XYZ file of C-alpha atoms in Angstrom:
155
model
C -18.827 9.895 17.248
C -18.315 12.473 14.942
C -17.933 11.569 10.918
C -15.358 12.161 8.905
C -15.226 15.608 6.723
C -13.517 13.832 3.664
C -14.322 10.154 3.549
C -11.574 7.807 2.154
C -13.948 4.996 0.462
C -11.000 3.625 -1.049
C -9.999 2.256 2.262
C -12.859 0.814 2.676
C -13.225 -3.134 2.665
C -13.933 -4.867 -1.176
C -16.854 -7.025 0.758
C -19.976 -6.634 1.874
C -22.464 -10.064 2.237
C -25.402 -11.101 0.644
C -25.608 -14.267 2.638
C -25.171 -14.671 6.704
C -25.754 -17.793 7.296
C -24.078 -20.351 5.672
C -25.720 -23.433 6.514
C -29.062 -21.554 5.443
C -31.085 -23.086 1.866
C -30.754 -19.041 0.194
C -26.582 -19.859 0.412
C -26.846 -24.046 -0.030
C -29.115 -22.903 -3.476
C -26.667 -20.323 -4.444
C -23.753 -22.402 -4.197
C -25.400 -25.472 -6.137
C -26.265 -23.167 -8.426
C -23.048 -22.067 -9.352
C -21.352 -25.405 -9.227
C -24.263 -26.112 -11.844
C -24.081 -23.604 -14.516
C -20.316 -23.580 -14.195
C -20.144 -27.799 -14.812
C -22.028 -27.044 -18.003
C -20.255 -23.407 -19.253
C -16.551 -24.119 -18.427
C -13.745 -22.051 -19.110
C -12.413 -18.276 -17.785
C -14.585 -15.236 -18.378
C -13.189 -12.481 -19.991
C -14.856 -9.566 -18.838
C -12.607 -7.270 -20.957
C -14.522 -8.878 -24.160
C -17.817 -7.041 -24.751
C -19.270 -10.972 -26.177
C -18.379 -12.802 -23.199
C -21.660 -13.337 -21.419
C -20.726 -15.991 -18.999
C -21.356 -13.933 -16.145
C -24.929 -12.254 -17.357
C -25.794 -16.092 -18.191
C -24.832 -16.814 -15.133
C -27.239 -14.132 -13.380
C -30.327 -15.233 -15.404
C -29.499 -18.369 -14.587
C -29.688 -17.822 -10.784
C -33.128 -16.340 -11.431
C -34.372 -18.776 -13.415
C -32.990 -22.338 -10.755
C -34.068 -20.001 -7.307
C -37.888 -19.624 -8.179
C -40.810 -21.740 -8.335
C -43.196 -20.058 -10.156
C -43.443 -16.288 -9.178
C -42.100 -17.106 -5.524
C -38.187 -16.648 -5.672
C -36.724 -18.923 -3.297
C -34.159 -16.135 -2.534
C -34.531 -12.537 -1.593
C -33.625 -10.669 -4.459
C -32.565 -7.602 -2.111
C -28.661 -8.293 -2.554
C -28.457 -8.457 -6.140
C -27.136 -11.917 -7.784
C -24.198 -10.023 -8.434
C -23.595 -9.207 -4.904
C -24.270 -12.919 -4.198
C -22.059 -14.606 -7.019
C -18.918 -12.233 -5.557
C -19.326 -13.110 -2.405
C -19.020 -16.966 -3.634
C -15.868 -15.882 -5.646
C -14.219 -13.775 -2.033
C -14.863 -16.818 0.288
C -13.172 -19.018 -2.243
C -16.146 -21.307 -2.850
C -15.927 -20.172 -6.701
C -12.788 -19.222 -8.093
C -12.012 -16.066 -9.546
C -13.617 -15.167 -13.337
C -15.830 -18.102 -12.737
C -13.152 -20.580 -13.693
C -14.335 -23.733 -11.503
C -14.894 -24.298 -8.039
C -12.134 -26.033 -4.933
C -12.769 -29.840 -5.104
C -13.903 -29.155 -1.518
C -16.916 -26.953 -2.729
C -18.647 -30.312 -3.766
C -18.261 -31.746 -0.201
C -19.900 -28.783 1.187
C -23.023 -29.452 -1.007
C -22.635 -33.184 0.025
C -22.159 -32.528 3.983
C -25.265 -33.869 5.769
C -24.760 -31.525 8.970
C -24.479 -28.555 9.848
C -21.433 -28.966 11.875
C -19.884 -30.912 8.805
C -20.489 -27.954 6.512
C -19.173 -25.428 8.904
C -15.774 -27.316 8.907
C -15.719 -28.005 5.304
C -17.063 -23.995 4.501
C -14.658 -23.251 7.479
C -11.414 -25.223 5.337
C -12.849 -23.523 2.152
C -12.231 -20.078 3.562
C -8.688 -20.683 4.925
C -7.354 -22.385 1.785
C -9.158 -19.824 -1.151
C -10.640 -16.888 0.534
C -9.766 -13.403 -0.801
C -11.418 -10.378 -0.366
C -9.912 -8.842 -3.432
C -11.154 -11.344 -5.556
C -14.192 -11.318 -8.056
C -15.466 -12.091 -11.155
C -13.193 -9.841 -12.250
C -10.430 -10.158 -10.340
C -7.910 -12.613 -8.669
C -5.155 -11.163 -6.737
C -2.752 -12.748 -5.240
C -2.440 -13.494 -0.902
C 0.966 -11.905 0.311
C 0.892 -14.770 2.556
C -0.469 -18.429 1.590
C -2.215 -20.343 4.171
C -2.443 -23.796 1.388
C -1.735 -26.839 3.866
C -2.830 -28.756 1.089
C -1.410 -29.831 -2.137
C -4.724 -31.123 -3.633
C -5.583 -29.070 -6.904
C -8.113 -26.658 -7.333
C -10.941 -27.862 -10.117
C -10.545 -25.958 -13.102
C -13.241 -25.892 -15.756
C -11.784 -26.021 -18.862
């Protein structure tokens, strides 16, 4: 297949994954570790002000809670970054770090894999969006809520 002369990367997708498997100790540590620093520094970041550094702290703080020692207990390759969006797009986090779904909790609790898959799997149909970030929260053109149960927002 021949590629493209003038390459569109604005139609490219806003997603690319630091984490594949989901039932894996790299995501389980990445997720508690958001749920974590964001129980203890609630409230919206405001990436448009320059003294806001909710999201840096929150970087430094994955790298301090996913080593022991020198040994980082995960890869480093995608950048925290990479791995905190991701969170935010599969709607474990919410957008500008502003809480987590209730449900986020039970998927640290689950004590199965096949638990966790539903719970991740309930996660992604009731907050995922691939526009989202840290940075962004835009809204679906189509809900797919079943549920009326609030989202947890850190205030």
């Amino acid at each position: 297949m021949k590629n493209r002369v003038n390459q569109v990367y604005e139609e490219y997708w806003n997603y690319t994954a630091a984490f594949t498997d989901f039932n894996g100790e790299k995501f389980l540590r990445a997720v508690r570790a958001c749920v974590d620093f964001l129980n203890v520094n609630p409230g919206i970041y405001d990436p448009s002000n320059a003294n806001d550094k909710k999201y840096e702290n929150l970087q430094l703080y994955f790298d301090e809670k996913c080593k022991v020692g020198a040994e980082h207990l995960i890869d480093r390759t995608p950048s925290y970054r990479k791995m905190i969006n991701q969170l935010v797009k599969i709607g474990v986090i919410n957008p500008f770090l502003n809480g987590y779904p209730y449900e986020t909790l039970d998927l640290l609790e689950a004590t199965t894999d096949k638990k966790r898959k539903r719970i991740l799997s309930k996660i992604v149909y009731k907050y995922a969006n691939l526009c989202n970030s840290t940075t962004n929260q835009r809204k679906k053109i189509q809900s797919n809520r079943t549920s009326k149960k609030p989202v947890r927002q850190i205030r």
